[in-house]
PDB file of C-alpha atoms in Angstrom:
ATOM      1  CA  UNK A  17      12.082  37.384   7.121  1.00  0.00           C
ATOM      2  CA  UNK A  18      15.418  39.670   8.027  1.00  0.00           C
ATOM      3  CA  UNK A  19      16.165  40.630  11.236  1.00  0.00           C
ATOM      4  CA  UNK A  20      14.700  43.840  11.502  1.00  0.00           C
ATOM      5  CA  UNK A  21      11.259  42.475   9.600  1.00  0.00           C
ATOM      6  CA  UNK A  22      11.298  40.055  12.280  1.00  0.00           C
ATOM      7  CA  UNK A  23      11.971  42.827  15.373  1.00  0.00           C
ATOM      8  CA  UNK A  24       9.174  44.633  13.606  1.00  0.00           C
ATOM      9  CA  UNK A  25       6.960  41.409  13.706  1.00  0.00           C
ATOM     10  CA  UNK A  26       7.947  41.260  17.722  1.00  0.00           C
ATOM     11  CA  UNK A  27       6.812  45.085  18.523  1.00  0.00           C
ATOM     12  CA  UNK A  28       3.290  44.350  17.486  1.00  0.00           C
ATOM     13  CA  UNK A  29       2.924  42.752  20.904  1.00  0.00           C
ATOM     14  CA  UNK A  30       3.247  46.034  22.709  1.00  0.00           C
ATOM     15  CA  UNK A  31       1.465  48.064  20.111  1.00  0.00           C
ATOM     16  CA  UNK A  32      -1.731  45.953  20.237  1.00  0.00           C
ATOM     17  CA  UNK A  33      -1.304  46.153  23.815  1.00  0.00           C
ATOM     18  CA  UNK A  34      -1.139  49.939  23.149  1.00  0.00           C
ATOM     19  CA  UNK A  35      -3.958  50.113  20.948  1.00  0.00           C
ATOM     20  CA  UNK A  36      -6.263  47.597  22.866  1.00  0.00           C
ATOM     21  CA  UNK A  37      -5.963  50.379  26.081  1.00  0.00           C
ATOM     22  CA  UNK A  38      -7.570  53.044  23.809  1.00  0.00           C
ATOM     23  CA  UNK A  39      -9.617  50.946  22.295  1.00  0.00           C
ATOM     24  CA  UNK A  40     -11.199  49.621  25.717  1.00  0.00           C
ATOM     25  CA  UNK A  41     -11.175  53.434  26.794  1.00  0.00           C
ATOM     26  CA  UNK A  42     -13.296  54.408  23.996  1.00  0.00           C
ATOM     27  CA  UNK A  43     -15.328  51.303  24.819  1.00  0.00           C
ATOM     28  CA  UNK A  44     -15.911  52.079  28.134  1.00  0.00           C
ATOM     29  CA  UNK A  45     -17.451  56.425  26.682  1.00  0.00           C
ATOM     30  CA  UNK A  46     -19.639  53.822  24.133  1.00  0.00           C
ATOM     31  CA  UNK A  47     -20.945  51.869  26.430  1.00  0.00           C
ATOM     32  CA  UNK A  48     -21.890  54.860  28.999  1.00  0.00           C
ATOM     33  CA  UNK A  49     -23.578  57.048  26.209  1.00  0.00           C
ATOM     34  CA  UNK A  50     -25.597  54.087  25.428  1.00  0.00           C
ATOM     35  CA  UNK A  51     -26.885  54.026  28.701  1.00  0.00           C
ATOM     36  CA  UNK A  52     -27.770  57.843  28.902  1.00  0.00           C
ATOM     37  CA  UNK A  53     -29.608  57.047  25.628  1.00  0.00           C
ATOM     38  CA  UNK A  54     -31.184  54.225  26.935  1.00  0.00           C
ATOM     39  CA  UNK A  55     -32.146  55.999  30.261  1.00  0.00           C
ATOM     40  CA  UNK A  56     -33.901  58.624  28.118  1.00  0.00           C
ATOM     41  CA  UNK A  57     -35.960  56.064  26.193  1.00  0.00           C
ATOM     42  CA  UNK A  58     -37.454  54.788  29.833  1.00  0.00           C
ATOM     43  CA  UNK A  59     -38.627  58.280  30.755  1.00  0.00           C
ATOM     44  CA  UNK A  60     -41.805  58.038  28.579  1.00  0.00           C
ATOM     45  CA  UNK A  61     -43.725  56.850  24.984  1.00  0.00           C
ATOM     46  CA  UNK A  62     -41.943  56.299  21.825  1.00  0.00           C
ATOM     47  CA  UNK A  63     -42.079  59.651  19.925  1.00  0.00           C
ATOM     48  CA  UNK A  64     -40.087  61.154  16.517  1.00  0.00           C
ATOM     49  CA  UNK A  65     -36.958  61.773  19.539  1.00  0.00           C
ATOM     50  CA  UNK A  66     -37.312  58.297  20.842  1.00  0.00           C
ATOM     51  CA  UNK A  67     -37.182  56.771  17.178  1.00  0.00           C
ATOM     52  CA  UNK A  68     -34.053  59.168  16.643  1.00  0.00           C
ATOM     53  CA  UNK A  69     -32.830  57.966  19.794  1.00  0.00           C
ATOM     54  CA  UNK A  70     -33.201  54.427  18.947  1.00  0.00           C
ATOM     55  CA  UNK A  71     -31.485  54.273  15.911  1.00  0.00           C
ATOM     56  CA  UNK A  72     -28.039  56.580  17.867  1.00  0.00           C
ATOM     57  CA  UNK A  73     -27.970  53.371  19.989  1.00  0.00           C
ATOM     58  CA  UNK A  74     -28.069  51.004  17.505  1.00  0.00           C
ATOM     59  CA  UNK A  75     -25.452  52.658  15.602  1.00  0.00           C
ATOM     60  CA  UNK A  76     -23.697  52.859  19.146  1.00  0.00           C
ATOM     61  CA  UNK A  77     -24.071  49.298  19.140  1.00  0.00           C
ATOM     62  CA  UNK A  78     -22.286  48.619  16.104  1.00  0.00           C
ATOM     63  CA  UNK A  79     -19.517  50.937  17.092  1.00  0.00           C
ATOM     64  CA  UNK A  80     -19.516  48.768  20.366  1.00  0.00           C
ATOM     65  CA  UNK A  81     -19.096  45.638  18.821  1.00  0.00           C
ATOM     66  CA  UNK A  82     -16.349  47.024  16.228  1.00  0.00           C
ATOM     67  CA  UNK A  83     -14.042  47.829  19.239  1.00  0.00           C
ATOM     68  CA  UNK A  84     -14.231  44.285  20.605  1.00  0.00           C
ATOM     69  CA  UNK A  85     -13.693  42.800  17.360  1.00  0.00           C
ATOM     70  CA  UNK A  86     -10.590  44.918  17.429  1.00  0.00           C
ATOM     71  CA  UNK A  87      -9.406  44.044  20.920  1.00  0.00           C
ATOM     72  CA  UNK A  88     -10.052  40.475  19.762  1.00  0.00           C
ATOM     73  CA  UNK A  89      -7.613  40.903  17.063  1.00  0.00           C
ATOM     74  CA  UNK A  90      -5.144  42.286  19.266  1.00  0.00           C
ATOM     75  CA  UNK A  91      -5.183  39.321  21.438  1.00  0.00           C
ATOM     76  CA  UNK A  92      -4.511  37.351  18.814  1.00  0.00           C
ATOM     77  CA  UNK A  93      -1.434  39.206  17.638  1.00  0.00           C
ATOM     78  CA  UNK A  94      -0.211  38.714  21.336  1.00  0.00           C
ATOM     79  CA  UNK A  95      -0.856  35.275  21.538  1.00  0.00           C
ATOM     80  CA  UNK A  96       0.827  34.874  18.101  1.00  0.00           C
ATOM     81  CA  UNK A  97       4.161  36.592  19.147  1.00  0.00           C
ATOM     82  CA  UNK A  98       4.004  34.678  23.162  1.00  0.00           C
ATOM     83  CA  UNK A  99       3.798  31.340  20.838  1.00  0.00           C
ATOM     84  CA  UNK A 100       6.449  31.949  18.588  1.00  0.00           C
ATOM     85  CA  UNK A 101       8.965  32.962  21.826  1.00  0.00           C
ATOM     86  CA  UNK A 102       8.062  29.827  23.482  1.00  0.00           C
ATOM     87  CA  UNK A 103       9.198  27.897  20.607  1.00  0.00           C
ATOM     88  CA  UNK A 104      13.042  29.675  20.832  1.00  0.00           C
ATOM     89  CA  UNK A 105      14.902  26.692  22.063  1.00  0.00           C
ATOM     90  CA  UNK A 106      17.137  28.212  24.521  1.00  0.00           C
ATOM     91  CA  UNK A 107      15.194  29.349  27.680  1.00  0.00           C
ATOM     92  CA  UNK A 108      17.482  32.260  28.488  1.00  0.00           C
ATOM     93  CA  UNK A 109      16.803  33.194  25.146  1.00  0.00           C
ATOM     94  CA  UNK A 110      13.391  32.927  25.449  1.00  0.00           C
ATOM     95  CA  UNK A 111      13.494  35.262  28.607  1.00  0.00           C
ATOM     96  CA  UNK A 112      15.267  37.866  26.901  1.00  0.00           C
ATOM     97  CA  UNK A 113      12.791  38.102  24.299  1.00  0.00           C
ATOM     98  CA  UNK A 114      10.229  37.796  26.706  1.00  0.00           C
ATOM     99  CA  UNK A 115      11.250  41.353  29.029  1.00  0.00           C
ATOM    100  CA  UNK A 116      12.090  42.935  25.700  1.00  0.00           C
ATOM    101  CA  UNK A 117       9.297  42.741  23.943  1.00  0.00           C
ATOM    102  CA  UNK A 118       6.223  41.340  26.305  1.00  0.00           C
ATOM    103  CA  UNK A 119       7.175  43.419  28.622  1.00  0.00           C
ATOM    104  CA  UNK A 120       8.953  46.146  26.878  1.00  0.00           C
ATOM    105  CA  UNK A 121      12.106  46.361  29.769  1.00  0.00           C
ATOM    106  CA  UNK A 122      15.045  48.414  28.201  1.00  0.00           C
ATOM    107  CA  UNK A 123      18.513  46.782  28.096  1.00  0.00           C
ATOM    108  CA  UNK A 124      20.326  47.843  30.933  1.00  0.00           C
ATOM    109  CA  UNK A 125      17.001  46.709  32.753  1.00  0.00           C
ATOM    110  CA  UNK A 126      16.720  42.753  31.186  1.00  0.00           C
ATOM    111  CA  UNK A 127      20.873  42.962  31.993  1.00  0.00           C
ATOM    112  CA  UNK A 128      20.190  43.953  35.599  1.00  0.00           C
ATOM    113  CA  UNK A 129      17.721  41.183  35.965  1.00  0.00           C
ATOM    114  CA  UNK A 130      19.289  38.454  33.968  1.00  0.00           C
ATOM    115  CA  UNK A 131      21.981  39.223  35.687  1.00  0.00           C
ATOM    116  CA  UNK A 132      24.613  39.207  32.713  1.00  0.00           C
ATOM    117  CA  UNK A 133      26.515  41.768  30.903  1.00  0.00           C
ATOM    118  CA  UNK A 134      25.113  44.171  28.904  1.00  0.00           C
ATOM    119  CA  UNK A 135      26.978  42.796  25.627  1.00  0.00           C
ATOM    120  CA  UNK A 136      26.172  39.247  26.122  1.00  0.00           C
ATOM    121  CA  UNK A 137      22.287  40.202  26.023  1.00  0.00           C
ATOM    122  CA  UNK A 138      22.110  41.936  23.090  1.00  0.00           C
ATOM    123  CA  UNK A 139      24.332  39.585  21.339  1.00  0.00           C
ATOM    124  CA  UNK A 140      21.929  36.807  22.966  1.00  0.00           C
ATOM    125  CA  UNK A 141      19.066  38.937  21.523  1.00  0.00           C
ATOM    126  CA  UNK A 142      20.112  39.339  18.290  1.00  0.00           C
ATOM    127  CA  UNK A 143      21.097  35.863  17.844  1.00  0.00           C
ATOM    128  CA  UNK A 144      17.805  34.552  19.294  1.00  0.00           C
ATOM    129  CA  UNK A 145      15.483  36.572  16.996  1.00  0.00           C
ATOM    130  CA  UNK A 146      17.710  35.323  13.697  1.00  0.00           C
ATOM    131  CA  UNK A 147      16.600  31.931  15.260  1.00  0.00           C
ATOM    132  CA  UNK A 148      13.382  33.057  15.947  1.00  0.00           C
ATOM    133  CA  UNK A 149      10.448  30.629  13.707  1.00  0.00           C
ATOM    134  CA  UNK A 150       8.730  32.654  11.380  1.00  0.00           C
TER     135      UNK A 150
END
């Protein structure tokens, strides 16, 4: 892998971040329309609506366990990416990958908190993600 494969490889760590916050959001609308459906199934006997309504929650049910299947994966892409920083050898190199792309800190902000020059970082950064194990 290049460099820029490899910063691409690194940004999936705040996009699956990213996507698992919609993905819980729209978990969170499933999970309430199922229980309006299922509050309207405990109002009374099973009729041609309740049988309609039955099979909406089932089908919510799969949609439900789609999204966590997804948020799974997107833990595993994290996990993936914090594994391969920890195995950088240099620790301030590991900490510059770290607030770039865990935490997704601009440069003048990992330079601040380092502290050390603005240069020096990105040359660190560069350096440590042509090192980088993948």
């Amino acid at each position: 892998m290049d460099y820029a494969e490899k910063i691409l490889w690194l940004r999936r760590y705040r996009d699956s971040r990213r996507t698992q916050q919609e993905l819980e959001a729209e978990l969170k609308d499933q999970q309430e329309h199922i229980c309006q459906v299922t509050h309207l199934l405990e109002r009374g006997p099973a009729n041609r609506e309740d049988m309609q309504s039955q099979r909406a929650i089932e089908k919510l049910w799969e949609i439900q366990k789609h999204l966590v299947e997804r948020i799974e994966q997107g833990i595993a892409i994290r996990r993936e990416v914090e594994t391969r920083i920890d195995q950088v050898e240099d620790p301030l190199d590991q900490e510059i990958l770290r607030r770039r792309y865990l935490l997704g800190q601009q440069w003048k902000q990992i330079a601040k908190e380092i502290p050390m020059d603005y240069r020096n970082i990105t040359k660190r950064h560069r350096r440590a993600v042509e090192r980088l194990p993948l």
